[in-house]
XYZ file of C-alpha atoms in Angstrom:
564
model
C 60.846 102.993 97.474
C 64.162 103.152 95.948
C 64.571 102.673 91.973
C 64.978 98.731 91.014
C 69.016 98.284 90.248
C 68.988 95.337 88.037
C 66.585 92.718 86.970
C 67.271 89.167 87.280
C 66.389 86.004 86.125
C 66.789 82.975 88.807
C 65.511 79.881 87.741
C 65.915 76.309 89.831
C 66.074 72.906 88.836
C 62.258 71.403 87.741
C 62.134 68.648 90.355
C 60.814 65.476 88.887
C 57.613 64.503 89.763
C 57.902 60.762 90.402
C 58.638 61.324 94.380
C 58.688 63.569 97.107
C 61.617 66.592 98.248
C 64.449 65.168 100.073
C 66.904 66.997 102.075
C 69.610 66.557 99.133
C 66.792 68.595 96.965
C 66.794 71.195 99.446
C 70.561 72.144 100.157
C 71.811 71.490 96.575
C 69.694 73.610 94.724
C 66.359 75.214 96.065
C 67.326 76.501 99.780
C 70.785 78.228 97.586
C 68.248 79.440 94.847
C 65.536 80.555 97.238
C 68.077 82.725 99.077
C 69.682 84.286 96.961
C 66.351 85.303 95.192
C 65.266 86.760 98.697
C 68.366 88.868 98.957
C 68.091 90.560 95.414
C 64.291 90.949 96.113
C 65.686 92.753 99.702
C 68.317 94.908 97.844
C 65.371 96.489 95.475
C 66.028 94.494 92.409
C 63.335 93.361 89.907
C 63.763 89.077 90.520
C 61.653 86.598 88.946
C 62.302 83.480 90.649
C 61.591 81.156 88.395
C 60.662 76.916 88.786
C 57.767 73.902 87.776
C 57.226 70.482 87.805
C 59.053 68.197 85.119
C 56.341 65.530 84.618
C 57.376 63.557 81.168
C 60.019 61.295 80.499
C 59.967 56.955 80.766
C 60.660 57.115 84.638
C 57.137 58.960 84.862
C 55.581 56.528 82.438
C 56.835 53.638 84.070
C 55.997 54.712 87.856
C 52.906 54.998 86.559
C 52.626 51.596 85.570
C 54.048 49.691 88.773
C 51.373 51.958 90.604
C 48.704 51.300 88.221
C 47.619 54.435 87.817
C 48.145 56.839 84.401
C 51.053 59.097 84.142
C 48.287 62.292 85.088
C 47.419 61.009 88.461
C 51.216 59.975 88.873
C 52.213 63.572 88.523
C 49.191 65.125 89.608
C 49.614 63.582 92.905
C 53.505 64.696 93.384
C 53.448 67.856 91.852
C 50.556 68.976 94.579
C 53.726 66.808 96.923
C 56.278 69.016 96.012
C 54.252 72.067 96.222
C 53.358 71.957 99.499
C 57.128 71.282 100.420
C 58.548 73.866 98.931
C 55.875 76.453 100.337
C 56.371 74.659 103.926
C 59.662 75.294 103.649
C 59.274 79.095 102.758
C 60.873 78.349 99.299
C 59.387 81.934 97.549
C 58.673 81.444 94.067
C 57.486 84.246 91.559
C 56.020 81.027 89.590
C 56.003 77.473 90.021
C 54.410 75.891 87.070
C 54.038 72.503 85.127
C 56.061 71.009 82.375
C 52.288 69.381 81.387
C 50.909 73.085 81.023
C 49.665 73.787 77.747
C 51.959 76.765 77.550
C 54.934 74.513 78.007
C 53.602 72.448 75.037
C 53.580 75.114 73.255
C 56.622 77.003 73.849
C 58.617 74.123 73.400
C 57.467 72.890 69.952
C 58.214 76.411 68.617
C 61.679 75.882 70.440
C 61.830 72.726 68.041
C 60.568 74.175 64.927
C 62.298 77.495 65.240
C 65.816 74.803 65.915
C 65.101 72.579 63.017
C 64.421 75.485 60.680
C 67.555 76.345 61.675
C 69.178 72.781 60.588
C 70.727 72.340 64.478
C 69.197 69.089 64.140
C 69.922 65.448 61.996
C 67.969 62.663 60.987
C 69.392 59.591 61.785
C 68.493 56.365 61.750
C 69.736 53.672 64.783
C 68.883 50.172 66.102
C 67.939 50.760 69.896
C 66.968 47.789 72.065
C 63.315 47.221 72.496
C 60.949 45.037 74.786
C 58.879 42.993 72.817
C 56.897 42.253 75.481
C 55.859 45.526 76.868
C 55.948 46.756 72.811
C 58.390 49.579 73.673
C 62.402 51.112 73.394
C 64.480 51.282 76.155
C 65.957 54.173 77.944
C 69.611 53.105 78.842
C 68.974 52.971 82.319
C 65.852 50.643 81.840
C 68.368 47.777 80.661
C 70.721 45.749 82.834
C 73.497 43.265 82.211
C 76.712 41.935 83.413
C 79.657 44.876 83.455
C 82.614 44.178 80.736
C 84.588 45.750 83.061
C 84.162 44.550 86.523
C 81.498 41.591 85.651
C 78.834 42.969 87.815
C 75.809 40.971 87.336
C 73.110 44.429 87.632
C 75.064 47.043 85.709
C 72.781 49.354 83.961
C 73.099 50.689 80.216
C 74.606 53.859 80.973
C 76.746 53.023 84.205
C 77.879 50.549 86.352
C 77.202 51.318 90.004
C 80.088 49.195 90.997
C 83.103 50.129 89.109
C 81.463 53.219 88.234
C 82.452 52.357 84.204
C 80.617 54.301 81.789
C 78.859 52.238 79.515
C 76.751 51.835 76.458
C 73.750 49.315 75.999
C 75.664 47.249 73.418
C 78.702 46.415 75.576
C 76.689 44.640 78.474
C 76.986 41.208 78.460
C 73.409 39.140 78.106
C 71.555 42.695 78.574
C 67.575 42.175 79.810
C 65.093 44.657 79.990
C 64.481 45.901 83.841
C 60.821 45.985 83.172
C 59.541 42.832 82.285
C 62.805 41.029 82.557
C 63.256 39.653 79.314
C 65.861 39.646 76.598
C 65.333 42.277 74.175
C 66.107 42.712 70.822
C 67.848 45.460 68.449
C 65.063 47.512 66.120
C 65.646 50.182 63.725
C 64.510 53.136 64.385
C 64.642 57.769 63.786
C 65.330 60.298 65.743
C 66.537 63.863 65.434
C 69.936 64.624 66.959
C 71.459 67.831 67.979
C 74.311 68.733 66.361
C 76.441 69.741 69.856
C 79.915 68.369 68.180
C 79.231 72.159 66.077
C 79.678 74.097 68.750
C 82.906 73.232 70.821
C 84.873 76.434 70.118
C 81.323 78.641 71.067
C 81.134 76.793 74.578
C 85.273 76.485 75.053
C 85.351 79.740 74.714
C 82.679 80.832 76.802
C 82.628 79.026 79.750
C 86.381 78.477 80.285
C 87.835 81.740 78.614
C 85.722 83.947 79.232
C 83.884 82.927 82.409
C 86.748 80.682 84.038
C 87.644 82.754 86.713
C 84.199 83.939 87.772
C 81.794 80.516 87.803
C 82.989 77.730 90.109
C 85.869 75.795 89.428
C 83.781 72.597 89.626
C 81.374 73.954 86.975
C 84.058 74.852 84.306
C 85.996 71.566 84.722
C 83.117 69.908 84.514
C 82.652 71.142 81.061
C 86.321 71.263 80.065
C 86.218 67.766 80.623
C 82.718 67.016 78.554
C 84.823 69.315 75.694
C 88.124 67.651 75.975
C 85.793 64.333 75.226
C 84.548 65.505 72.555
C 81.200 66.659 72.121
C 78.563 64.065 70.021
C 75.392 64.386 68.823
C 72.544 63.898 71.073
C 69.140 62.264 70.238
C 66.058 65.528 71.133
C 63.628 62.822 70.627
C 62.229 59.475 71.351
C 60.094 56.767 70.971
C 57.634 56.868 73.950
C 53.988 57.919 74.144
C 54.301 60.115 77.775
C 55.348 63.784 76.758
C 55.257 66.297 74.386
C 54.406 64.570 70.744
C 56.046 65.341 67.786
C 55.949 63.465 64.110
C 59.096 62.469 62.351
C 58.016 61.760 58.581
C 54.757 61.424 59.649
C 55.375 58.449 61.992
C 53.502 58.888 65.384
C 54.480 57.816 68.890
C 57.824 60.132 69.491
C 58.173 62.936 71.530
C 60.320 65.374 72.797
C 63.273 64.249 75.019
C 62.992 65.245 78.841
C 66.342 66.883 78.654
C 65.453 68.887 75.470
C 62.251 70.163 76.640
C 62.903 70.558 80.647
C 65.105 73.602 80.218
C 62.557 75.505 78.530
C 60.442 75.303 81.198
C 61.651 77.837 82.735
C 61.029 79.895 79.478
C 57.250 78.720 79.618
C 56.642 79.190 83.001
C 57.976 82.864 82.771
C 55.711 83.194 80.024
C 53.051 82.198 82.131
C 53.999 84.409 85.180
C 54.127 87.374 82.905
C 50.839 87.239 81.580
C 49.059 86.917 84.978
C 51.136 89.322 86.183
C 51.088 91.913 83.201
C 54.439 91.734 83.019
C 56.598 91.627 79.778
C 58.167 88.151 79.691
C 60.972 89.107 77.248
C 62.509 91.560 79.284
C 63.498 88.097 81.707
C 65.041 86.446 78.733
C 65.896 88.427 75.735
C 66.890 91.946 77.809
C 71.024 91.796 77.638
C 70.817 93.748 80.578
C 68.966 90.512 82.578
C 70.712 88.590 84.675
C 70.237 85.278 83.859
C 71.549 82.517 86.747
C 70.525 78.738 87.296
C 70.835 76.856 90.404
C 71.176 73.196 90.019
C 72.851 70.508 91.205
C 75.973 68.563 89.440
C 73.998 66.534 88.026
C 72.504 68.418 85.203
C 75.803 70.769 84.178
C 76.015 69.461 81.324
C 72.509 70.341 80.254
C 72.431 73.741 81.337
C 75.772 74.801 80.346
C 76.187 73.178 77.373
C 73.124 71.950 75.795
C 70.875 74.421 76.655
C 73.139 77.568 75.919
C 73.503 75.828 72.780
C 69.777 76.315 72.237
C 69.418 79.666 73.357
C 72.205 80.860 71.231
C 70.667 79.022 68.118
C 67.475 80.179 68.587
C 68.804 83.993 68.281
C 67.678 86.758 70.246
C 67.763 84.539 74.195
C 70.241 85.811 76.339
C 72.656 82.989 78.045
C 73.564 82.304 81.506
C 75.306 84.988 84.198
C 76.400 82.291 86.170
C 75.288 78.472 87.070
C 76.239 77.993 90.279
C 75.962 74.280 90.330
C 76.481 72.512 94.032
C 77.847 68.832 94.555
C 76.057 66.311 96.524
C 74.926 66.024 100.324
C 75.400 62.722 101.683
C 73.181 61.202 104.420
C 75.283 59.902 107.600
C 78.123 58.855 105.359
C 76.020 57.232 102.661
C 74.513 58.326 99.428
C 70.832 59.608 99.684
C 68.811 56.633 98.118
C 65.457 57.201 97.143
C 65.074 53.744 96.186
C 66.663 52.256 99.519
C 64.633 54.703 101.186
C 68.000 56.464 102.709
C 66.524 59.889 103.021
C 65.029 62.169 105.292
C 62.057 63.636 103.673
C 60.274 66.607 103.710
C 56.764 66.202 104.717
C 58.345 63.525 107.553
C 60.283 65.986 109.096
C 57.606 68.447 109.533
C 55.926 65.964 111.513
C 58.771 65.027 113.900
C 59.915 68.757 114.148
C 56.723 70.859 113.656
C 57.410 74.341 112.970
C 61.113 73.885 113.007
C 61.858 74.884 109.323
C 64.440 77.523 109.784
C 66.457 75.105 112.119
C 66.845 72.679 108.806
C 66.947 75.947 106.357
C 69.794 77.167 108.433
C 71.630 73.543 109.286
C 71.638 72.669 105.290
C 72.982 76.000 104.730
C 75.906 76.172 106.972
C 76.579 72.402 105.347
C 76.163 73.411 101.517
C 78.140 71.293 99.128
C 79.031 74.358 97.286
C 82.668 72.783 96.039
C 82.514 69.344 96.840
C 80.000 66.332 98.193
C 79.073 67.455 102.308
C 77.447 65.161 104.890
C 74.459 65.234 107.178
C 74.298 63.498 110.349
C 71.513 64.115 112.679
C 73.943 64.595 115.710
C 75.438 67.529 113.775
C 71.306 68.635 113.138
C 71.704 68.436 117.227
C 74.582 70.478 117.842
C 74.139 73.346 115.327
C 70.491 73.713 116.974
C 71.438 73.735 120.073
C 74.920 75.363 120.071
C 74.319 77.965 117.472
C 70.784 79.120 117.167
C 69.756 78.251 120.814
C 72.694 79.319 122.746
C 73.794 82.273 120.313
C 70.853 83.591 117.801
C 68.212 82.961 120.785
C 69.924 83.755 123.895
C 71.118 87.022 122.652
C 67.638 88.363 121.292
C 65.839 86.447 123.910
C 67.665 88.444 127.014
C 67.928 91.586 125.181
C 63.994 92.098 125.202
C 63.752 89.917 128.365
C 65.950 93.667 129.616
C 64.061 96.110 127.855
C 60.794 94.413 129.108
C 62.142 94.249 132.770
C 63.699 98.211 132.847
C 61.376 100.027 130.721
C 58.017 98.312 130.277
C 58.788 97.287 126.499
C 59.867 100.625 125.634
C 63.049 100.751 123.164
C 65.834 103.384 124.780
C 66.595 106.317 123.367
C 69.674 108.073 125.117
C 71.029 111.235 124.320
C 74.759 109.549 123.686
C 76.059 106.366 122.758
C 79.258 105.681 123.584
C 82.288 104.843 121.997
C 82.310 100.998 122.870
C 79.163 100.759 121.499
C 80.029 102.389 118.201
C 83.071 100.088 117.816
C 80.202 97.282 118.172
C 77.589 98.774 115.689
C 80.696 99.302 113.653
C 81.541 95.575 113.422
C 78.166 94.993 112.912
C 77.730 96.970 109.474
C 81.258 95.466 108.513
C 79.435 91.608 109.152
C 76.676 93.076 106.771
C 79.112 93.960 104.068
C 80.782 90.899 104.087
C 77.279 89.039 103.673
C 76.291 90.606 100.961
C 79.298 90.341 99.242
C 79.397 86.207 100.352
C 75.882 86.417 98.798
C 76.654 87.719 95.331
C 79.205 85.212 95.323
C 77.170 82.164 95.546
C 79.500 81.691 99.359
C 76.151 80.663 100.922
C 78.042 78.614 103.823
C 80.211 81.940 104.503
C 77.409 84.106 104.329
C 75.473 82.410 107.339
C 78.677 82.077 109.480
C 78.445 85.848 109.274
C 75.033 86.189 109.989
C 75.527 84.332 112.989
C 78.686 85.848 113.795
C 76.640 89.438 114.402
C 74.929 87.488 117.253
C 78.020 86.320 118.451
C 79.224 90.037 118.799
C 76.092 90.518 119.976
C 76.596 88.538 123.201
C 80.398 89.556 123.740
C 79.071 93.060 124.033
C 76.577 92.154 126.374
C 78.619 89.896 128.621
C 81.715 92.652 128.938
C 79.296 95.270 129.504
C 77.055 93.465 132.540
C 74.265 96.085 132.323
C 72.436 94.227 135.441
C 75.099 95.014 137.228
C 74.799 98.653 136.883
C 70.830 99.206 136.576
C 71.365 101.862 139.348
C 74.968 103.292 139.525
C 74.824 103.883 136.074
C 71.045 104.060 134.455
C 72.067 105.967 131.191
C 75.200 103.532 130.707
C 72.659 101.022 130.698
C 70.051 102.581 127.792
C 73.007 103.086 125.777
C 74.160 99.659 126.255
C 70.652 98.079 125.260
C 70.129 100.243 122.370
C 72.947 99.424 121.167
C 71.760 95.556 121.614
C 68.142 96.486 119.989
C 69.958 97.884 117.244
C 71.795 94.536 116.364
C 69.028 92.569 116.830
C 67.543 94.810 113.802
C 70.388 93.566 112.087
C 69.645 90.721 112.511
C 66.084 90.137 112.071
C 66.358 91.737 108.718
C 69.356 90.000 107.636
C 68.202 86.871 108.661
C 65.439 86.823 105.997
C 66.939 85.013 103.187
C 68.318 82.011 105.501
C 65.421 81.817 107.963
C 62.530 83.820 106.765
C 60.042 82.546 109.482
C 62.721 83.576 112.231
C 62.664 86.835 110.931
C 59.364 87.325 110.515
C 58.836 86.636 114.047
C 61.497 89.009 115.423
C 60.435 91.558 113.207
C 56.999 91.404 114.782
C 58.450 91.477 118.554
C 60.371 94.208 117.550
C 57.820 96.736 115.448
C 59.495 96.251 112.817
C 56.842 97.072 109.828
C 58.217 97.656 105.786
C 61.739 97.595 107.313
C 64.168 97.247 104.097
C 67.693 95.876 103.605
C 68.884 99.340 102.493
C 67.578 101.071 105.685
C 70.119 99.602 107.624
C 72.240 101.807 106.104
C 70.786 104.661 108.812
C 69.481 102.217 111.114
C 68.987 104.106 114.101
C 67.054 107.526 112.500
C 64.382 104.469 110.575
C 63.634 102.710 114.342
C 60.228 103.226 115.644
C 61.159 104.313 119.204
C 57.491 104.742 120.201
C 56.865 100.938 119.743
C 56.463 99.057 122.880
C 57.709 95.421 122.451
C 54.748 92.614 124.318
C 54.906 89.447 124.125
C 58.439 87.961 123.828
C 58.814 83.819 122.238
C 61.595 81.847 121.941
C 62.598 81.271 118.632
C 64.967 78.135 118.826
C 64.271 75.031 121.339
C 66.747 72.652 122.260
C 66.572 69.382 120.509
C 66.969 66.580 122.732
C 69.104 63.574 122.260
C 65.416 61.286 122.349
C 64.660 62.890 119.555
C 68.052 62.375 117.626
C 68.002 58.959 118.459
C 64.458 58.508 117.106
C 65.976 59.985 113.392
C 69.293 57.823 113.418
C 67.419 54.280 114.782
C 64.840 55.190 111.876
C 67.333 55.420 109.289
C 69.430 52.169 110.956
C 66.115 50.239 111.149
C 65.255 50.490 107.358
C 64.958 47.136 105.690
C 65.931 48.231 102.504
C 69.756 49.707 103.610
């Protein structure tokens, strides 16, 4: 086994455990995350792939409530959800934890302590609205009001969804709580802010000197713009009695913001991995040699290129972010995914209507990755990708390939003397489609590294259809095991490079084709590492055509949803 090359540390966004996985989920952050993991994990390199369950915060506390049930059950029932998505959907973890795990408590109050030793943090004092009748503060987005913008009746505290204004509690007009509907009222009350205005130059400097031509261009605008705002402290706590208590002067009922404590997560959760594993956790985190890379979505930039580096720097010996290759959004036919309107196509639904079909959605959100800007997914384009691309390409090629070698030599994989120079042009083409992957995939160019994957079928069936080897089974037998070889070979290719985009495709070739402990790296002398005494059996199709029935079945069950 050849020598580990680098270690790395890949962590993905905690999903928040107040509702099932959605496509967006899926091609914005974990499918990315998940395959790029795979490939460093194929290329020898020590990975720990790193993710959990965020479970505190008022949108927990309060979905608990409308279900009447406590904030446990709430989570305990969506984290077991999520779980079972993500390992449906081959998404490989080293560790999936919980944000409710003891060790998460833990490590993130010393992540407090350790920061307020270190005076990142003020006391200040605020009035913050507050329902009297449910006895509790109010999260910006848990008040509504009329827009002194636009005069939208339902804008919320933060953000009006109409003009798309951002706003402040205290500039709505006649602002009511979204909970129990009433007016509420201004109380004083203490929290500790972090003290991000302090640390401008440190993140200017970082992110768009010194990493602004290798991170995405959405990334460091993102941030330039957030810096060219101005930077303002940021309350770490909060009055609310779901999450991770702390005391300020010895008053009870605060705890740690979601934001603050979410990120360190991952910390805790590698923690946790480690010592079932008998690993050492600080070579992940504190190592400068690690490389440390988050996948999220746009969404949460400014916490994990900001705030968070903030926090690692502070705290003194954590390493900071390689890269955060942060995606944009994927719409849903033309709209915004809506997990309140229900505009979604989830998870655990799809495996029902398309059983087994994973790879076909791995690979369709893939080639449709809102790596630089918001994509779309329509269910026709579902269709047509399936059908066009891994039925008629990926599947027909492998599919008559062994159909041949089944048909001329009982299963048995050719082995001619020669090969000729046609085919070496081909195998050529094939290892220059393998170097252009990999490179695509150290990029974060997920969307360019499957058009490449499925490009090597494509070459795959060019060769095959110039070269007609049914044609000249008899004039020209040896032509033919060269020709057919030279087809096995690329369907090694392929079956091993198609592991990080559709891992249960792969697995299946790999089985047809004997391939057992086959690396990324033995590619490299492909032909001395194949197991010519292997006699391929039973061949199965790997893709099936989706029918329009089907399609139709997705779009009227989006069109027919009462809440759109």
């Amino acid at each position: 086994m050849p020598k580990n090359k680098e270690t790395f540390t890949i962590t993905a966004a905690l999903p928040y455990a107040n509702g099932p996985i959605h496509i967006g989920h899926l091609a914005g952050v974990y499918i990315p995350a998940d395959i790029f993991a795979r490939y460093k994990r194929l290329t020898n390199n020590d990975v720990a792939f790193i993710c959990g369950s965020d479970e505190h915060g008022v949108a927990i506390s309060l979905a608990s409530k409308k279900a009447s049930i406590s904030p446990k059950e709430l989570i305990d029932k969506y984290d077991k959800m999520i779980k079972k998505s993500f390992d449906e959907f081959g998404i490989l973890f080293d560790n999936y934890s919980r944000t409710s795990n003891k060790i998460h408590h833990e490590t993130s109050i010393n992540f407090f302590e350790n920061l307020k030793e270190k005076n990142l943090f003020s006391l200040i004092k605020s009035e913050q609205f507050f329902d009297v009748n449910e006895n509790q503060f109010l999260a910006d987005r848990y008040i509504s009001g009329t827009c002194p913008v636009c005069g939208f009746d339902e804008a919320y505290g933060d953000q009006c969804e109409k003009c798309g204004s951002t706003l402040s509690p205290e500039e709505l007009k006649n602002p009511k709580s979204t909970i129990s509907n009433s007016a509420p009222i201004l109380k004083e009350t203490k929290h500790y802010y972090i003290k991000l205005d302090e640390f401008e130059e440190f993140i200017r400097n970082w992110i768009t000197v010194e990493n602004k031509d290798k991170w995405k261009t959405n990334v460091v605008g993102q941030v330039k713009s957030w810096l060219d705002s101005g930077l303002k402290p940021r309350a770490v706590t909060r009055d609310l009695d779901w999450g991770i208590p702390v005391k300020i002067d010895d008053e009870d009922g605060k705890v740690l913001y979601v934001w603050f404590e979410a990120p360190i997560g991952y910390i805790s959760s590698t923690i946790e991995w480690a010592k079932a594993n008998d690993k050492d956790w600080e070579q992940y985190w504190k190592n400068p040699e690690t490389n440390l890379i988050h996948f999220i979505g746009k969404d949460n930039i400014v916490f994990h290129c900001i705030i968070f580096p903030i926090m690692l720097r502070m705290f003194g010996d954590f390493i900071l972010p390689k890269n955060v290759p942060a995606n944009e959004f994927l719409n849903l036919e033309g709209n915004k995914i809506s997990t309140s309107r229900n505009w979604a196509v989830w998870l655990h639904e799809y495996l029902i209507d398309f059983p087994n079909m994973q790879d076909v959605l791995r690979y369709v959100l893939t080639s449709t990755c809102p790596e630089t800007k918001d994509n779309d997914f329509t269910w026709k384009d579902f269709q047509t990708r399936n059908n066009s691309e891994l039925v008629a390409i990926y599947g027909n090629f492998t599919n008559r390939v062994l159909s041949l070698i089944n048909k001329y030599y009982d299963g048995k994989i050719p082995n001619p003397d020669s090969r000729n120079n046609a085919d070496e042009l081909v195998l050529n083409e094939v290892k220059s489609l393998k170097s252009k992957i990999e490179l695509s995939l150290n990029e974060f160019k997920f969307r360019e590294a499957i058009k490449n994957l499925m490009n090597i079928a494509r070459v795959g069936n060019k060769h095959l259809a110039e070269t007609e080897p049914w044609k000249i089974k008899e004039s020209d037998p040896e032509r033919v095991e060269q020709i057919l070889q030279t087809s096995y070979i690329i369907i090694t290719y392929l079956s091993v490079l198609s592991e990080p985009f559709i891992p249960f495709t792969s697995y299946k070739l790999m089985k047809m084709i004997g391939l057992n402990n086959f690396s990324w790296d033995m590619l490299d002398n492909v032909s001395e590492n194949i197991d010519y005494s292997f006699k391929i059996d039973k061949i199965e199709m790997l893709f099936r055509k989706i029918e329009d029935s089907e399609i139709d079945l997705q779009i009227n069950k989006l069109n027919g949803n009462p809440n759109l």
